[in-house]
Amino acid sequence: MPAILLDRAFNPWDEIQDFQTNTLRPGQFGATASFVGSMRDFNINESVTHMTLEHYPAMTQHFLDTLCERCKQKFTLDECLVVHRFGDIQPGEPIVLTAAWSAHRADAFNACRFLMEELKAHAPFWKKEVTDAGERWVHNDQKPVNS
Amino acid sequence: MPAILLDRAFNPWDEIQDFQTNTLRPGQFGATASFVGSMRDFNINESVTHMTLEHYPAMTQHFLDTLCERCKQKFTLDECLVVHRFGDIQPGEPIVLTAAWSAHRADAFNACRFLMEELKAHAPFWKKEVTDAGERWVHNDQKPVNS
Amino acid sequence: MTIQPLIVKILTMSINIQFFASLREQIGKSQITLPYDAPLDVINVWAQATGDTAMPSNTLCAINMEYVKPNAVVKDGDEIAFFPPVTGG
Amino acid sequence: MTIQPLIVKILTMSINIQFFASLREQIGKSQITLPYDAPLDVINVWAQATGDTAMPSNTLCAINMEYVKPNAVVKDGDEIAFFPPVTGG
């Protein structure tokens, strides 16, 4: 299953390697593009201590599964992968991983970026920052922890 | 040093993780884009058994060092990394890794791709395929092991 | 008093409504089951579920996990979701 | 016979020439040290180093690890490299 939702911290490089080992044959692909979005420890306001990522579980899974299928139809790929956190996230922790495996680099790069852009624009996740002064929902124009 | 030449097989995910751990603070960056090019085990001709990658050592190092500097000037980055093999390469083995760390995903994606496109176009490496029938130099229009 | 069989049937129609993130906090509810007796579009669903509160202009709507426009018509058993612009990734 | 000091000085100028990949195999040499006595551009260097062999049209040239055009002029001590189109990555 190429779209994975996790409520715990994850190591993106281990996820890529495990997925690749379990799903693809070495020598089958020539190009692997990946992207990791992680929580920065500084923001508009210096007092952000951690973040809570709410989501709409059934729709999130459905959206990301469908996104992976659309991605495989749009580009010539061997495989693609999306991993996304939800729940409490500490500064420095990875939030999202997208990856694409292809024979050729253009498809790998374009697919990896397509996954991220679509996910950022449409996947039903909402970030709430926890600060010393309380909590606040993140708005898109704040470009908070990565963008 | 962000440009590394290796005469042995390497694990790109370990290289990324080691470089990140040694060079960057967790929470310093929000976006990491990476690309791995590896040797496919099929080609124009099915009989390719392995590959030899010749290079011009001093110029390769100089070119890749300069490329990393140009990349850091062109994009807003925390860091970037290039790792490239030379010598004998077996099917399935990684040949090249490029990676870029930034606050924002557009810079990370664009920098990672810039590194690969410039490297493919200008870095002084030459691939020779070894087949059952002998050896042959790879030409650019063959798009051999990744492109 | 007798109840007409037709009316019994209509009253059994219902939809499940979900609110997320800042909308969930503003509405003060995360989930509502709404019985209904006449065709409803999503904007009607919002009005009935929130006591005619104005829907924020940037609100997103989904029926059964798919994005829809506010004029989409719901059917018995649907799950209707309302949420603010997404901020994942 | 006496040797003029001026001539001695000129004859000490030399460049280091490198060939790579298919060019190395065609030329049959990977490295040549070429003494010279008059200004040389890269195309002259190729001609003197290869016995006037025709330079393949897609040949790339570098002086001291930087790409140059064939009309670039070399200087004493330079390293001149000739190689075919690159195929790394």
Short mmCIF file of C-alpha atoms in Angstrom, two decimals:
data_model
loop_
_atom_site.label_atom_id
_atom_site.label_comp_id
_atom_site.label_asym_id
_atom_site.label_seq_id
_atom_site.Cartn_x
_atom_site.Cartn_y
_atom_site.Cartn_z
CA MET A 1 0.00 0.00 0.00
CA PRO A 2 1.77 3.14 -1.20
CA ALA A 3 0.02 5.68 1.11
CA ILE A 4 0.77 5.25 4.80
CA LEU A 5 -0.59 7.31 7.71
CA LEU A 6 1.42 7.20 10.94
CA ASP A 7 0.69 8.48 14.44
CA ARG A 8 4.31 8.14 15.53
CA ALA A 9 7.69 9.57 14.55
CA PHE A 10 9.32 7.88 11.55
CA ASN A 11 12.69 7.80 9.84
CA PRO A 12 12.04 8.68 6.18
CA TRP A 13 15.24 7.07 4.89
CA ASP A 14 14.36 3.78 6.59
CA GLU A 15 10.84 3.99 5.12
CA ILE A 16 12.23 4.51 1.60
CA GLN A 17 14.72 1.71 1.97
CA ASP A 18 12.19 -0.73 3.46
CA PHE A 19 9.59 0.07 0.80
CA GLN A 20 12.18 -0.28 -1.97
CA THR A 21 13.46 -3.57 -0.61
CA ASN A 22 9.96 -5.01 -0.22
CA THR A 23 8.45 -3.71 -3.46
CA LEU A 24 11.12 -3.31 -6.13
CA ARG A 25 13.92 -5.40 -7.56
CA PRO A 26 17.38 -3.76 -7.54
CA GLY A 27 18.18 -2.95 -11.17
CA GLN A 28 14.50 -2.57 -12.05
CA PHE A 29 14.58 1.22 -11.73
CA GLY A 30 17.20 3.84 -12.63
CA ALA A 31 15.88 6.91 -10.84
CA THR A 32 14.52 7.56 -7.35
CA ALA A 33 13.31 11.03 -6.33
CA SER A 34 12.20 11.74 -2.79
CA PHE A 35 11.03 14.64 -0.66
CA VAL A 36 10.84 14.96 3.12
CA GLY A 37 8.96 17.78 4.83
CA SER A 38 9.84 18.25 8.48
CA MET A 39 8.88 20.57 11.32
CA ARG A 40 11.18 23.52 11.72
CA ASP A 41 11.89 24.74 15.22
CA PHE A 42 11.43 28.40 14.41
CA ASN A 43 8.46 30.17 12.89
CA ILE A 44 6.68 33.49 12.73
CA ASN A 45 6.70 33.33 16.48
CA GLU A 46 9.67 31.88 18.33
CA SER A 47 7.56 30.35 21.06
CA VAL A 48 6.13 27.39 19.08
CA THR A 49 6.90 24.33 21.17
CA HIS A 50 5.19 21.62 19.16
CA MET A 51 2.41 20.98 16.66
CA THR A 52 -0.73 18.90 16.41
CA LEU A 53 -1.77 17.60 13.02
CA GLU A 54 -5.50 16.89 12.80
CA HIS A 55 -6.87 14.99 9.83
CA TYR A 56 -10.02 13.37 8.44
CA PRO A 57 -8.83 9.78 8.67
CA ALA A 58 -11.01 7.97 6.13
CA MET A 59 -10.80 10.80 3.59
CA THR A 60 -7.06 11.23 4.08
CA GLN A 61 -6.40 7.58 3.34
CA HIS A 62 -8.77 7.64 0.36
CA PHE A 63 -7.26 10.87 -0.97
CA LEU A 64 -3.67 9.65 -0.72
CA ASP A 65 -4.46 6.21 -2.17
CA THR A 66 -6.19 7.88 -5.11
CA LEU A 67 -3.32 10.37 -5.46
CA CYS A 68 -0.82 7.52 -5.80
CA GLU A 69 -2.99 5.92 -8.47
CA ARG A 70 -3.33 9.21 -10.36
CA CYS A 71 0.43 9.69 -10.10
CA LYS A 72 1.12 6.26 -11.59
CA GLN A 73 -1.24 7.01 -14.46
CA LYS A 74 0.24 10.46 -15.12
CA PHE A 75 3.92 9.44 -15.09
CA THR A 76 5.89 6.37 -16.17
CA LEU A 77 6.75 4.91 -12.78
CA ASP A 78 7.75 1.65 -11.22
CA GLU A 79 6.30 2.71 -7.88
CA CYS A 80 5.50 5.66 -5.64
CA LEU A 81 5.16 6.16 -1.91
CA VAL A 82 3.54 8.68 0.44
CA VAL A 83 3.99 8.61 4.21
CA HIS A 84 2.29 11.26 6.38
CA ARG A 85 2.24 11.83 10.12
CA PHE A 86 -0.73 12.89 12.20
CA GLY A 87 -1.11 13.71 15.88
CA ASP A 88 1.55 15.41 17.99
CA ILE A 89 4.75 16.40 16.20
CA GLN A 90 7.91 17.74 17.78
CA PRO A 91 10.28 20.26 16.15
CA GLY A 92 12.77 18.53 13.84
CA GLU A 93 10.53 15.54 13.19
CA PRO A 94 9.57 14.52 9.64
CA ILE A 95 5.92 15.19 8.74
CA VAL A 96 5.68 13.90 5.19
CA LEU A 97 7.63 11.76 2.73
CA THR A 98 6.94 11.42 -0.99
CA ALA A 99 9.02 9.24 -3.29
CA ALA A 100 8.87 7.97 -6.87
CA TRP A 101 10.81 5.26 -8.69
CA SER A 102 11.17 5.31 -12.48
CA ALA A 103 13.41 4.27 -15.34
CA HIS A 104 14.12 7.93 -16.08
CA ARG A 105 14.86 10.92 -13.91
CA ALA A 106 12.33 13.35 -15.37
CA ASP A 107 9.42 11.09 -14.44
CA ALA A 108 10.84 10.44 -10.97
CA PHE A 109 11.37 14.16 -10.25
CA ASN A 110 8.03 15.25 -11.70
CA ALA A 111 6.05 12.50 -9.95
CA CYS A 112 7.66 13.20 -6.57
CA ARG A 113 6.84 16.88 -6.87
CA PHE A 114 3.30 16.20 -8.16
CA LEU A 115 2.62 14.07 -5.07
CA MET A 116 3.77 16.88 -2.75
CA GLU A 117 1.96 19.71 -4.55
CA GLU A 118 -1.34 17.80 -4.68
CA LEU A 119 -1.00 16.70 -1.08
CA LYS A 120 -0.29 20.25 0.13
CA ALA A 121 -3.21 21.63 -1.87
CA HIS A 122 -5.90 19.05 -1.13
CA ALA A 123 -5.12 16.39 1.50
CA PRO A 124 -7.38 16.97 4.55
CA PHE A 125 -4.79 17.76 7.22
CA TRP A 126 -4.79 20.79 9.53
CA LYS A 127 -1.83 22.00 11.55
CA LYS A 128 -2.27 23.57 14.95
CA GLU A 129 0.75 25.16 16.58
CA VAL A 130 1.12 25.01 20.32
CA THR A 131 2.83 28.09 21.74
CA ASP A 132 3.59 29.36 25.22
CA ALA A 133 0.53 31.60 24.83
CA GLY A 134 -1.82 28.82 23.70
CA GLU A 135 -2.79 27.10 20.49
CA ARG A 136 -3.44 28.50 17.01
CA TRP A 137 -4.46 27.01 13.68
CA VAL A 138 -1.93 27.47 10.91
CA HIS A 139 -3.13 29.27 7.78
CA ASN A 140 -1.76 28.56 4.33
CA ASP A 141 -0.29 32.02 3.92
CA GLN A 142 1.85 31.58 7.03
CA LYS A 143 4.11 28.97 5.38
CA PRO A 144 4.83 27.58 8.80
CA VAL A 145 7.02 24.50 9.09
CA ASN A 146 7.82 23.82 5.49
CA SER A 147 6.40 25.00 2.24
CA MET B 1 32.73 18.78 1.82
CA PRO B 2 29.47 18.49 -0.10
CA ALA B 3 30.83 16.69 -3.23
CA ILE B 4 32.09 13.18 -2.61
CA LEU B 5 33.64 10.77 -5.14
CA LEU B 6 33.57 7.08 -4.20
CA ASP B 7 35.21 4.03 -5.79
CA ARG B 8 32.98 1.63 -3.85
CA ALA B 9 29.30 0.80 -3.56
CA PHE B 10 27.34 3.11 -1.24
CA ASN B 11 23.95 3.24 0.41
CA PRO B 12 22.43 6.61 -0.57
CA TRP B 13 20.00 6.72 2.37
CA ASP B 14 22.84 6.18 4.83
CA GLU B 15 24.84 8.93 3.07
CA ILE B 16 21.94 11.38 3.33
CA GLN B 17 21.31 10.55 6.95
CA ASP B 18 25.00 10.71 7.94
CA PHE B 19 25.48 14.02 6.11
CA GLN B 20 22.34 15.47 7.67
CA THR B 21 23.32 14.34 11.15
CA ASN B 22 26.86 15.72 10.82
CA THR B 23 26.03 18.99 9.07
CA LEU B 24 22.55 20.18 9.99
CA ARG B 25 20.57 20.69 13.16
CA PRO B 26 17.18 18.93 13.29
CA GLY B 27 14.54 21.68 13.03
CA GLN B 28 16.89 23.92 11.03
CA PHE B 29 15.39 22.88 7.68
CA GLY B 30 11.83 22.09 6.59
CA ALA B 31 12.41 20.49 3.20
CA THR B 32 14.80 17.83 1.92
CA ALA B 33 14.77 16.78 -1.75
CA SER B 34 16.95 13.96 -2.99
CA PHE B 35 17.63 12.00 -6.16
CA VAL B 36 19.38 8.67 -6.62
CA GLY B 37 20.47 7.39 -10.04
CA SER B 38 21.25 3.69 -10.15
CA MET B 39 22.32 1.13 -12.73
CA ARG B 40 19.47 -0.74 -14.33
CA ASP B 41 20.01 -4.38 -15.18
CA PHE B 42 18.46 -4.14 -18.62
CA ASN B 43 19.37 -1.91 -21.53
CA ILE B 44 19.31 -1.63 -25.28
CA ASN B 45 21.06 -4.95 -25.23
CA GLU B 46 20.19 -7.51 -22.59
CA SER B 47 23.74 -8.79 -22.30
CA VAL B 48 25.21 -5.88 -20.25
CA THR B 49 26.82 -7.50 -17.22
CA HIS B 50 28.38 -4.49 -15.53
CA MET B 51 29.67 -0.99 -16.16
CA THR B 52 32.91 0.92 -15.74
CA LEU B 53 32.71 4.61 -14.97
CA GLU B 54 35.85 6.51 -16.02
CA HIS B 55 36.34 10.07 -14.85
CA TYR B 56 38.87 12.92 -14.84
CA PRO B 57 39.52 12.89 -11.09
CA ALA B 58 40.83 16.41 -10.43
CA MET B 59 38.32 18.05 -12.76
CA THR B 60 35.43 15.97 -11.46
CA GLN B 61 36.10 17.04 -7.89
CA HIS B 62 36.59 20.66 -8.95
CA PHE B 63 33.45 20.62 -11.11
CA LEU B 64 31.25 19.11 -8.40
CA ASP B 65 32.64 21.39 -5.66
CA THR B 66 31.96 24.41 -7.87
CA LEU B 67 28.52 23.05 -8.76
CA CYS B 68 27.58 22.85 -5.09
CA GLU B 69 28.74 26.43 -4.57
CA ARG B 70 26.77 27.63 -7.61
CA CYS B 71 23.73 25.75 -6.33
CA LYS B 72 23.94 27.43 -2.93
CA GLN B 73 24.18 30.82 -4.61
CA LYS B 74 21.28 30.15 -6.99
CA PHE B 75 18.83 28.79 -4.38
CA THR B 76 18.06 29.50 -0.73
CA LEU B 77 19.54 26.39 0.86
CA ASP B 78 20.82 25.20 4.18
CA GLU B 79 23.04 22.62 2.51
CA CYS B 80 23.46 20.42 -0.55
CA LEU B 81 25.21 17.13 -1.24
CA VAL B 82 26.51 15.26 -4.28
CA VAL B 83 27.90 11.73 -4.12
CA HIS B 84 29.13 10.01 -7.31
CA ARG B 85 30.64 6.59 -7.95
CA PHE B 86 33.48 5.79 -10.30
CA GLY B 87 35.12 2.52 -11.29
CA ASP B 88 33.28 -0.78 -11.64
CA ILE B 89 29.53 -0.70 -11.01
CA GLN B 90 27.20 -3.70 -10.82
CA PRO B 91 23.54 -3.68 -11.93
CA GLY B 92 21.25 -2.34 -9.20
CA GLU B 93 23.97 -0.28 -7.54
CA PRO B 94 23.54 3.47 -6.99
CA ILE B 95 25.71 5.67 -9.22
CA VAL B 96 24.83 9.17 -8.08
CA LEU B 97 23.06 10.94 -5.23
CA THR B 98 22.05 14.60 -5.14
CA ALA B 99 20.27 16.19 -2.19
CA ALA B 100 19.29 19.68 -1.03
CA TRP B 101 18.06 21.00 2.31
CA SER B 102 16.03 24.21 2.53
CA ALA B 103 13.39 26.02 4.55
CA HIS B 104 10.97 25.69 1.61
CA ARG B 105 10.13 22.89 -0.76
CA ALA B 106 10.46 24.80 -4.04
CA ASP B 107 14.11 25.61 -3.37
CA ALA B 108 14.85 22.05 -2.24
CA PHE B 109 13.21 20.49 -5.33
CA ASN B 110 14.73 22.96 -7.77
CA ALA B 111 18.21 22.74 -6.27
CA CYS B 112 18.20 18.93 -6.25
CA ARG B 113 17.19 18.85 -9.90
CA PHE B 114 19.66 21.60 -10.86
CA LEU B 115 22.49 19.52 -9.36
CA MET B 116 21.47 16.46 -11.39
CA GLU B 117 20.90 18.27 -14.69
CA GLU B 118 24.22 20.14 -14.48
CA LEU B 119 26.07 17.00 -13.44
CA LYS B 120 24.58 14.95 -16.31
CA ALA B 121 25.39 17.69 -18.82
CA HIS B 122 28.91 18.65 -17.76
CA ALA B 123 30.60 16.48 -15.10
CA PRO B 124 33.52 14.62 -16.73
CA PHE B 125 32.39 11.01 -16.33
CA TRP B 126 32.18 8.38 -19.08
CA LYS B 127 30.27 5.13 -18.88
CA LYS B 128 31.51 1.99 -20.56
CA GLU B 129 29.21 -1.01 -20.64
CA VAL B 130 30.70 -4.46 -20.44
CA THR B 131 28.72 -7.03 -22.43
CA ASP B 132 29.21 -10.68 -23.31
CA ALA B 133 30.51 -9.49 -26.67
CA GLY B 134 32.98 -6.95 -25.25
CA GLU B 135 33.01 -3.37 -24.08
CA ARG B 136 31.33 -0.28 -25.52
CA TRP B 137 31.23 3.39 -24.58
CA VAL B 138 27.78 4.72 -23.76
CA HIS B 139 26.55 7.67 -25.83
CA ASN B 140 24.20 10.32 -24.50
CA ASP B 141 21.42 9.43 -26.92
CA GLN B 142 21.34 5.87 -25.62
CA LYS B 143 19.89 6.89 -22.22
CA PRO B 144 21.45 3.81 -20.74
CA VAL B 145 21.12 3.22 -17.00
CA ASN B 146 19.12 6.18 -15.94
CA SER B 147 18.25 9.47 -17.54
CA MET C 1 -53.32 8.65 15.93
CA THR C 2 -52.05 6.65 12.95
CA ILE C 3 -48.79 7.26 11.13
CA GLN C 4 -48.75 7.12 7.32
CA PRO C 5 -46.30 4.50 5.97
CA LEU C 6 -44.96 7.07 3.42
CA ILE C 7 -44.06 9.55 6.17
CA VAL C 8 -42.33 6.87 8.22
CA LYS C 9 -40.16 6.10 5.21
CA ILE C 10 -39.16 9.72 4.65
CA LEU C 11 -38.27 10.35 8.27
CA THR C 12 -35.81 7.44 8.25
CA MET C 13 -33.49 9.30 5.82
CA SER C 14 -30.46 10.73 7.51
CA ILE C 15 -26.93 11.91 6.86
CA ASN C 16 -23.81 11.98 8.97
CA ILE C 17 -22.14 15.40 9.19
CA GLN C 18 -18.54 15.99 10.25
CA PHE C 19 -16.70 19.19 11.12
CA PHE C 20 -12.92 19.48 11.31
CA ALA C 21 -10.22 21.75 12.70
CA SER C 22 -11.20 25.41 13.29
CA LEU C 23 -14.77 24.77 12.01
CA ARG C 24 -15.17 21.95 14.51
CA GLU C 25 -14.12 24.34 17.28
CA GLN C 26 -16.38 27.17 16.02
CA ILE C 27 -19.43 24.90 15.63
CA GLY C 28 -18.62 23.20 18.91
CA LYS C 29 -19.40 19.76 17.47
CA SER C 30 -17.38 17.22 15.54
CA GLN C 31 -20.25 15.02 14.36
CA ILE C 32 -24.03 15.34 13.87
CA THR C 33 -26.59 12.86 12.56
CA LEU C 34 -29.27 14.81 10.67
CA PRO C 35 -32.63 13.23 9.73
CA TYR C 36 -34.25 14.92 6.77
CA ASP C 37 -37.41 14.69 4.68
CA ALA C 38 -36.80 16.62 1.45
CA PRO C 39 -33.92 16.88 -1.04
CA LEU C 40 -30.98 18.76 0.45
CA ASP C 41 -27.90 20.29 -1.07
CA VAL C 42 -24.70 20.80 0.89
CA ILE C 43 -25.44 24.44 1.70
CA ASN C 44 -28.82 23.38 3.17
CA VAL C 45 -27.04 20.72 5.20
CA TRP C 46 -24.73 23.36 6.66
CA ALA C 47 -27.68 25.65 7.49
CA GLN C 48 -29.68 22.90 9.21
CA ALA C 49 -26.65 21.53 11.06
CA THR C 50 -25.43 24.90 12.35
CA GLY C 51 -28.72 26.71 13.03
CA ASP C 52 -28.29 29.02 10.02
CA THR C 53 -24.78 30.16 10.97
CA ALA C 54 -23.05 31.82 7.98
CA MET C 55 -20.65 29.41 6.25
CA PRO C 56 -17.13 30.91 6.07
CA SER C 57 -16.36 31.64 2.41
CA ASN C 58 -13.28 29.43 2.32
CA THR C 59 -15.08 26.35 3.73
CA LEU C 60 -14.42 23.09 1.88
CA CYS C 61 -17.11 20.41 1.51
CA ALA C 62 -16.87 16.67 0.87
CA ILE C 63 -19.49 13.98 0.38
CA ASN C 64 -18.29 10.43 1.07
CA MET C 65 -14.61 11.46 1.05
CA GLU C 66 -14.79 13.34 -2.28
CA TYR C 67 -14.67 17.12 -2.64
CA VAL C 68 -17.97 18.60 -3.85
CA LYS C 69 -19.39 22.06 -4.53
CA PRO C 70 -21.94 23.55 -2.07
CA ASN C 71 -24.79 22.90 -4.53
CA ALA C 72 -24.16 19.13 -4.59
CA VAL C 73 -27.23 17.15 -3.47
CA VAL C 74 -26.90 14.63 -0.65
CA LYS C 75 -28.60 11.25 -0.38
CA ASP C 76 -29.65 9.01 2.48
CA GLY C 77 -26.65 7.63 4.36
CA ASP C 78 -24.08 10.10 2.99
CA GLU C 79 -21.22 11.42 5.09
CA ILE C 80 -20.94 15.19 4.62
CA ALA C 81 -17.78 16.94 5.85
CA PHE C 82 -17.04 20.64 6.33
CA PHE C 83 -13.52 21.90 6.93
CA PRO C 84 -11.24 24.92 6.49
CA PRO C 85 -8.42 25.14 3.87
CA VAL C 86 -5.97 22.30 4.37
CA THR C 87 -2.47 22.80 5.77
CA GLY C 88 -0.79 19.38 5.61
CA GLY C 89 2.58 18.33 4.19
CA MET D 1 78.18 25.25 -30.73
CA THR D 2 76.70 27.73 -28.27
CA ILE D 3 73.09 27.94 -27.25
CA GLN D 4 71.42 31.33 -26.95
CA PRO D 5 70.00 31.95 -23.42
CA LEU D 6 66.75 33.22 -24.99
CA ILE D 7 66.21 29.91 -26.81
CA VAL D 8 66.91 27.89 -23.68
CA LYS D 9 64.17 29.81 -21.91
CA ILE D 10 61.61 29.22 -24.67
CA LEU D 11 62.25 25.48 -24.86
CA THR D 12 61.48 25.07 -21.15
CA MET D 13 57.79 25.90 -21.74
CA SER D 14 55.59 22.84 -21.70
CA ILE D 15 52.04 21.72 -21.14
CA ASN D 16 50.51 18.50 -19.85
CA ILE D 17 47.90 16.97 -22.16
CA GLN D 18 45.31 14.40 -21.07
CA PHE D 19 42.91 12.26 -23.11
CA PHE D 20 39.92 10.46 -21.64
CA ALA D 21 37.50 7.65 -22.49
CA SER D 22 37.02 6.86 -26.19
CA LEU D 23 39.50 9.62 -27.21
CA ARG D 24 42.13 8.07 -24.96
CA GLU D 25 41.60 4.74 -26.67
CA GLN D 26 41.63 6.26 -30.19
CA ILE D 27 44.79 8.31 -29.53
CA GLY D 28 46.36 5.38 -27.75
CA LYS D 29 47.74 7.64 -24.98
CA SER D 30 46.31 8.98 -21.77
CA GLN D 31 48.93 11.65 -21.07
CA ILE D 32 51.53 13.61 -23.05
CA THR D 33 53.97 16.32 -21.96
CA LEU D 34 54.40 18.74 -24.87
CA PRO D 35 57.27 21.28 -24.95
CA TYR D 36 56.51 24.30 -27.13
CA ASP D 37 58.12 27.50 -28.31
CA ALA D 38 55.36 29.74 -29.67
CA PRO D 39 51.86 30.73 -28.53
CA LEU D 40 49.46 27.81 -28.91
CA ASP D 41 45.71 27.60 -28.85
CA VAL D 42 43.87 24.42 -27.90
CA ILE D 43 43.32 23.31 -31.50
CA ASN D 44 47.09 23.63 -32.12
CA VAL D 45 47.73 21.58 -29.01
CA TRP D 46 45.48 18.81 -30.34
CA ALA D 47 47.23 18.87 -33.73
CA GLN D 48 50.75 18.71 -32.24
CA ALA D 49 49.78 16.04 -29.69
CA THR D 50 48.01 13.76 -32.17
CA GLY D 51 50.17 14.18 -35.29
CA ASP D 52 47.50 16.25 -37.07
CA THR D 53 44.70 13.74 -36.52
CA ALA D 54 41.28 15.34 -37.15
CA MET D 55 39.59 16.32 -33.88
CA PRO D 56 36.13 14.73 -33.60
CA SER D 57 33.55 17.51 -33.82
CA ASN D 58 31.98 16.74 -30.44
CA THR D 59 35.32 16.82 -28.56
CA LEU D 60 35.29 18.80 -25.30
CA CYS D 61 38.34 20.75 -24.13
CA ALA D 62 39.42 21.92 -20.69
CA ILE D 63 42.36 23.98 -19.46
CA ASN D 64 43.22 23.51 -15.79
CA MET D 65 39.87 21.79 -15.03
CA GLU D 66 37.72 24.47 -16.69
CA TYR D 67 35.90 24.04 -19.99
CA VAL D 68 37.33 26.21 -22.78
CA LYS D 69 36.69 26.76 -26.49
CA PRO D 70 39.20 25.36 -29.03
CA ASN D 71 40.60 28.85 -29.68
CA ALA D 72 41.63 29.36 -26.03
CA VAL D 73 45.37 30.03 -25.68
CA VAL D 74 47.44 27.86 -23.35
CA LYS D 75 50.28 28.96 -21.12
CA ASP D 76 53.35 27.30 -19.66
CA GLY D 77 52.43 24.63 -17.14
CA ASP D 78 48.77 24.30 -18.14
CA GLU D 79 46.96 20.98 -18.08
CA ILE D 80 44.94 20.58 -21.29
CA ALA D 81 42.30 17.83 -21.46
CA PHE D 82 40.40 16.40 -24.42
CA PHE D 83 37.38 14.15 -23.97
CA PRO D 84 34.14 13.01 -25.61
CA PRO D 85 30.64 14.11 -24.46
CA VAL D 86 30.13 13.18 -20.82
CA THR D 87 27.80 10.38 -19.72
CA GLY D 88 27.83 10.47 -15.93
CA GLY D 89 25.01 10.53 -13.43
#
